[in-house]
């Protein structure tokens, strides 16, 4: 069995990704439009990644097997999305969110990546609000939180029992904006069959067109797999 090399940076868990991001090479803004990136999946992960990469100026090809990104499984999520805003002033922190998420995932998740998620969780909520996600609010208008999934603090942002659907509509809106701007091309009704590796690097995918049955190949400089859990 080949084990995935997640290429997690060295250092203390709280610094790994922050230090990596501060030191890694940047792409010149003028060169971004010369780089093609394939994103497989247009659920919350893929739609957000494709929209963000498109906004940055990369040339993105987004793939899903449904007829529309709005039908990704993310639409089924109900309870809410966690962030360490500490609005309830009940002692929350990025570390506590990290710890609870590792524990809630039966200690199987990659710790450095979960820490990064906890660290940027507050920005994710701000982004979703900017995208128009109608999170539940207090009477006075501020965002409200509830305790969810056995956590001892109230850190869950929610939109009734349809948080996933509302988040997905927000991400889909951002994706649609980039499709209209021409930075993202959407390939729906495509089933990815294989990943193309060149010198050990992912450089393309093979798909089946679910309408015509045709086998197609798509090349890129990088491939993001966001095809779900
Ligand atoms: C009922 C339910 C309730 C949940 N509640 C919560 C909750 O309250 N809070 C929470 O944080 N999480 C919750 N989750 C988990 C959370 O919803 C998911 O982890 C998350 O939405 C996954 O998003 P994703 O973008 O990774 O994948 P998905 O939304 O599953 O998207 C996968 C994408 O990949 C594409 N794809 C897959 N395979 C291929 C292929 N071979 N070729 C082409 N495209 C492909 C699909 O077309 C789709 O666009 C819940 C999940 C479920 C099912």
mmCIF file with all atom_site columns, C-alpha atoms and ligand atoms in Angstrom, residues 40-46 63-66 69 72-82 148 190-193 226-229, ligand 1:
data_model
loop_
_atom_site.group_PDB
_atom_site.id
_atom_site.type_symbol
_atom_site.label_atom_id
_atom_site.label_alt_id
_atom_site.label_comp_id
_atom_site.label_asym_id
_atom_site.label_entity_id
_atom_site.label_seq_id
_atom_site.pdbx_PDB_ins_code
_atom_site.Cartn_x
_atom_site.Cartn_y
_atom_site.Cartn_z
_atom_site.occupancy
_atom_site.B_iso_or_equiv
_atom_site.pdbx_formal_charge
_atom_site.auth_seq_id
_atom_site.auth_comp_id
_atom_site.auth_asym_id
_atom_site.auth_atom_id
_atom_site.pdbx_PDB_model_num
ATOM   1  C CA  . UNK A 1 40  ? -11.874 18.019 -8.595  1.00 0.00 ? 40  UNK A CA  1
ATOM   2  C CA  . UNK A 1 41  ? -15.048 18.576 -6.571  1.00 0.00 ? 41  UNK A CA  1
ATOM   3  C CA  . UNK A 1 42  ? -17.275 21.596 -6.145  1.00 0.00 ? 42  UNK A CA  1
ATOM   4  C CA  . UNK A 1 43  ? -18.596 20.990 -2.626  1.00 0.00 ? 43  UNK A CA  1
ATOM   5  C CA  . UNK A 1 44  ? -17.679 23.377 0.176   1.00 0.00 ? 44  UNK A CA  1
ATOM   6  C CA  . UNK A 1 45  ? -13.983 22.507 -0.175  1.00 0.00 ? 45  UNK A CA  1
ATOM   7  C CA  . UNK A 1 46  ? -13.714 22.489 -3.980  1.00 0.00 ? 46  UNK A CA  1
ATOM   8  C CA  . UNK A 1 63  ? -14.998 19.304 -12.039 1.00 0.00 ? 63  UNK A CA  1
ATOM   9  C CA  . UNK A 1 64  ? -18.020 17.615 -10.481 1.00 0.00 ? 64  UNK A CA  1
ATOM   10 C CA  . UNK A 1 65  ? -20.186 14.668 -11.445 1.00 0.00 ? 65  UNK A CA  1
ATOM   11 C CA  . UNK A 1 66  ? -23.501 16.296 -10.562 1.00 0.00 ? 66  UNK A CA  1
ATOM   12 C CA  . UNK A 1 69  ? -22.142 22.309 -7.865  1.00 0.00 ? 69  UNK A CA  1
ATOM   13 C CA  . UNK A 1 72  ? -22.593 18.346 -3.680  1.00 0.00 ? 72  UNK A CA  1
ATOM   14 C CA  . UNK A 1 73  ? -22.966 16.280 -0.509  1.00 0.00 ? 73  UNK A CA  1
ATOM   15 C CA  . UNK A 1 74  ? -22.054 19.383 1.546   1.00 0.00 ? 74  UNK A CA  1
ATOM   16 C CA  . UNK A 1 75  ? -25.686 20.369 1.129   1.00 0.00 ? 75  UNK A CA  1
ATOM   17 C CA  . UNK A 1 76  ? -26.623 17.671 3.668   1.00 0.00 ? 76  UNK A CA  1
ATOM   18 C CA  . UNK A 1 77  ? -24.686 19.205 6.598   1.00 0.00 ? 77  UNK A CA  1
ATOM   19 C CA  . UNK A 1 78  ? -27.074 20.510 9.205   1.00 0.00 ? 78  UNK A CA  1
ATOM   20 C CA  . UNK A 1 79  ? -25.680 21.312 12.637  1.00 0.00 ? 79  UNK A CA  1
ATOM   21 C CA  . UNK A 1 80  ? -23.300 24.166 11.880  1.00 0.00 ? 80  UNK A CA  1
ATOM   22 C CA  . UNK A 1 81  ? -19.698 25.273 11.458  1.00 0.00 ? 81  UNK A CA  1
ATOM   23 C CA  . UNK A 1 82  ? -17.242 25.814 14.313  1.00 0.00 ? 82  UNK A CA  1
ATOM   24 C CA  . UNK A 1 148 ? -22.743 21.343 19.348  1.00 0.00 ? 148 UNK A CA  1
ATOM   25 C CA  . UNK A 1 190 ? -17.686 14.605 -15.381 1.00 0.00 ? 190 UNK A CA  1
ATOM   26 C CA  . UNK A 1 191 ? -16.548 11.559 -13.401 1.00 0.00 ? 191 UNK A CA  1
ATOM   27 C CA  . UNK A 1 192 ? -12.824 11.551 -12.642 1.00 0.00 ? 192 UNK A CA  1
ATOM   28 C CA  . UNK A 1 193 ? -11.471 8.092  -13.405 1.00 0.00 ? 193 UNK A CA  1
ATOM   29 C CA  . UNK A 1 226 ? -11.550 18.034 -3.121  1.00 0.00 ? 226 UNK A CA  1
ATOM   30 C CA  . UNK A 1 227 ? -13.760 15.068 -3.870  1.00 0.00 ? 227 UNK A CA  1
ATOM   31 C CA  . UNK A 1 228 ? -15.254 14.621 -0.414  1.00 0.00 ? 228 UNK A CA  1
ATOM   32 C CA  . UNK A 1 229 ? -14.570 12.593 2.692   1.00 0.00 ? 229 UNK A CA  1
HETATM 33 C C1  . LIG B 2 .   ? -25.907 14.504 6.955   1.00 0.00 ? 1   LIG B C1  1
HETATM 34 C C2  . LIG B 2 .   ? -24.591 15.228 7.183   1.00 0.00 ? 1   LIG B C2  1
HETATM 35 C C3  . LIG B 2 .   ? -24.502 16.179 8.178   1.00 0.00 ? 1   LIG B C3  1
HETATM 36 C C4  . LIG B 2 .   ? -23.310 16.852 8.407   1.00 0.00 ? 1   LIG B C4  1
HETATM 37 N N1  . LIG B 2 .   ? -23.278 17.827 9.366   1.00 0.00 ? 1   LIG B N1  1
HETATM 38 C C5  . LIG B 2 .   ? -22.158 18.559 9.555   1.00 0.00 ? 1   LIG B C5  1
HETATM 39 C C6  . LIG B 2 .   ? -22.142 19.652 10.467  1.00 0.00 ? 1   LIG B C6  1
HETATM 40 O O1  . LIG B 2 .   ? -23.123 19.964 11.106  1.00 0.00 ? 1   LIG B O1  1
HETATM 41 N N2  . LIG B 2 .   ? -20.988 20.350 10.613  1.00 0.00 ? 1   LIG B N2  1
HETATM 42 C C7  . LIG B 2 .   ? -19.850 20.030 9.904   1.00 0.00 ? 1   LIG B C7  1
HETATM 43 O O2  . LIG B 2 .   ? -18.831 20.713 10.074  1.00 0.00 ? 1   LIG B O2  1
HETATM 44 N N3  . LIG B 2 .   ? -19.845 19.001 9.034   1.00 0.00 ? 1   LIG B N3  1
HETATM 45 C C8  . LIG B 2 .   ? -20.965 18.269 8.839   1.00 0.00 ? 1   LIG B C8  1
HETATM 46 N N4  . LIG B 2 .   ? -20.964 17.232 7.934   1.00 0.00 ? 1   LIG B N4  1
HETATM 47 C C9  . LIG B 2 .   ? -19.727 16.948 7.207   1.00 0.00 ? 1   LIG B C9  1
HETATM 48 C C10 . LIG B 2 .   ? -19.512 17.968 6.088   1.00 0.00 ? 1   LIG B C10 1
HETATM 49 O O3  . LIG B 2 .   ? -20.738 18.302 5.511   1.00 0.00 ? 1   LIG B O3  1
HETATM 50 C C11 . LIG B 2 .   ? -18.587 17.397 5.018   1.00 0.00 ? 1   LIG B C11 1
HETATM 51 O O4  . LIG B 2 .   ? -17.395 16.951 5.612   1.00 0.00 ? 1   LIG B O4  1
HETATM 52 C C12 . LIG B 2 .   ? -18.250 18.441 3.979   1.00 0.00 ? 1   LIG B C12 1
HETATM 53 O O5  . LIG B 2 .   ? -19.407 19.115 3.507   1.00 0.00 ? 1   LIG B O5  1
HETATM 54 C C13 . LIG B 2 .   ? -17.515 17.807 2.821   1.00 0.00 ? 1   LIG B C13 1
HETATM 55 O O6  . LIG B 2 .   ? -17.295 18.789 1.836   1.00 0.00 ? 1   LIG B O6  1
HETATM 56 P P1  . LIG B 2 .   ? -16.413 18.473 0.574   1.00 0.00 ? 1   LIG B P1  1
HETATM 57 O O7  . LIG B 2 .   ? -16.390 19.698 -0.281  1.00 0.00 ? 1   LIG B O7  1
HETATM 58 O O8  . LIG B 2 .   ? -15.101 17.906 1.034   1.00 0.00 ? 1   LIG B O8  1
HETATM 59 O O9  . LIG B 2 .   ? -17.154 17.254 -0.161  1.00 0.00 ? 1   LIG B O9  1
HETATM 60 P P2  . LIG B 2 .   ? -18.605 17.115 -0.936  1.00 0.00 ? 1   LIG B P2  1
HETATM 61 O O10 . LIG B 2 .   ? -19.574 18.183 -0.551  1.00 0.00 ? 1   LIG B O10 1
HETATM 62 O O11 . LIG B 2 .   ? -19.007 15.667 -0.741  1.00 0.00 ? 1   LIG B O11 1
HETATM 63 O O12 . LIG B 2 .   ? -18.215 17.349 -2.423  1.00 0.00 ? 1   LIG B O12 1
HETATM 64 C C14 . LIG B 2 .   ? -17.517 16.390 -3.169  1.00 0.00 ? 1   LIG B C14 1
HETATM 65 C C15 . LIG B 2 .   ? -17.398 16.914 -4.575  1.00 0.00 ? 1   LIG B C15 1
HETATM 66 O O13 . LIG B 2 .   ? -16.519 16.055 -5.283  1.00 0.00 ? 1   LIG B O13 1
HETATM 67 C C16 . LIG B 2 .   ? -17.113 15.673 -6.511  1.00 0.00 ? 1   LIG B C16 1
HETATM 68 N N5  . LIG B 2 .   ? -16.597 14.348 -6.847  1.00 0.00 ? 1   LIG B N5  1
HETATM 69 C C17 . LIG B 2 .   ? -16.459 13.264 -6.026  1.00 0.00 ? 1   LIG B C17 1
HETATM 70 N N6  . LIG B 2 .   ? -15.943 12.235 -6.714  1.00 0.00 ? 1   LIG B N6  1
HETATM 71 C C18 . LIG B 2 .   ? -15.745 12.679 -7.989  1.00 0.00 ? 1   LIG B C18 1
HETATM 72 C C19 . LIG B 2 .   ? -15.236 12.090 -9.185  1.00 0.00 ? 1   LIG B C19 1
HETATM 73 N N7  . LIG B 2 .   ? -14.808 10.807 -9.228  1.00 0.00 ? 1   LIG B N7  1
HETATM 74 N N8  . LIG B 2 .   ? -15.190 12.848 -10.312 1.00 0.00 ? 1   LIG B N8  1
HETATM 75 C C20 . LIG B 2 .   ? -15.621 14.138 -10.302 1.00 0.00 ? 1   LIG B C20 1
HETATM 76 N N9  . LIG B 2 .   ? -16.094 14.758 -9.205  1.00 0.00 ? 1   LIG B N9  1
HETATM 77 C C21 . LIG B 2 .   ? -16.153 14.027 -8.072  1.00 0.00 ? 1   LIG B C21 1
HETATM 78 C C22 . LIG B 2 .   ? -18.613 15.722 -6.285  1.00 0.00 ? 1   LIG B C22 1
HETATM 79 O O14 . LIG B 2 .   ? -19.264 15.913 -7.517  1.00 0.00 ? 1   LIG B O14 1
HETATM 80 C C23 . LIG B 2 .   ? -18.717 16.942 -5.371  1.00 0.00 ? 1   LIG B C23 1
HETATM 81 O O15 . LIG B 2 .   ? -18.749 18.135 -6.139  1.00 0.00 ? 1   LIG B O15 1
HETATM 82 C C24 . LIG B 2 .   ? -22.153 16.536 7.653   1.00 0.00 ? 1   LIG B C24 1
HETATM 83 C C25 . LIG B 2 .   ? -22.238 15.589 6.648   1.00 0.00 ? 1   LIG B C25 1
HETATM 84 C C26 . LIG B 2 .   ? -23.434 14.945 6.404   1.00 0.00 ? 1   LIG B C26 1
HETATM 85 C C27 . LIG B 2 .   ? -23.497 13.921 5.297   1.00 0.00 ? 1   LIG B C27 1
#
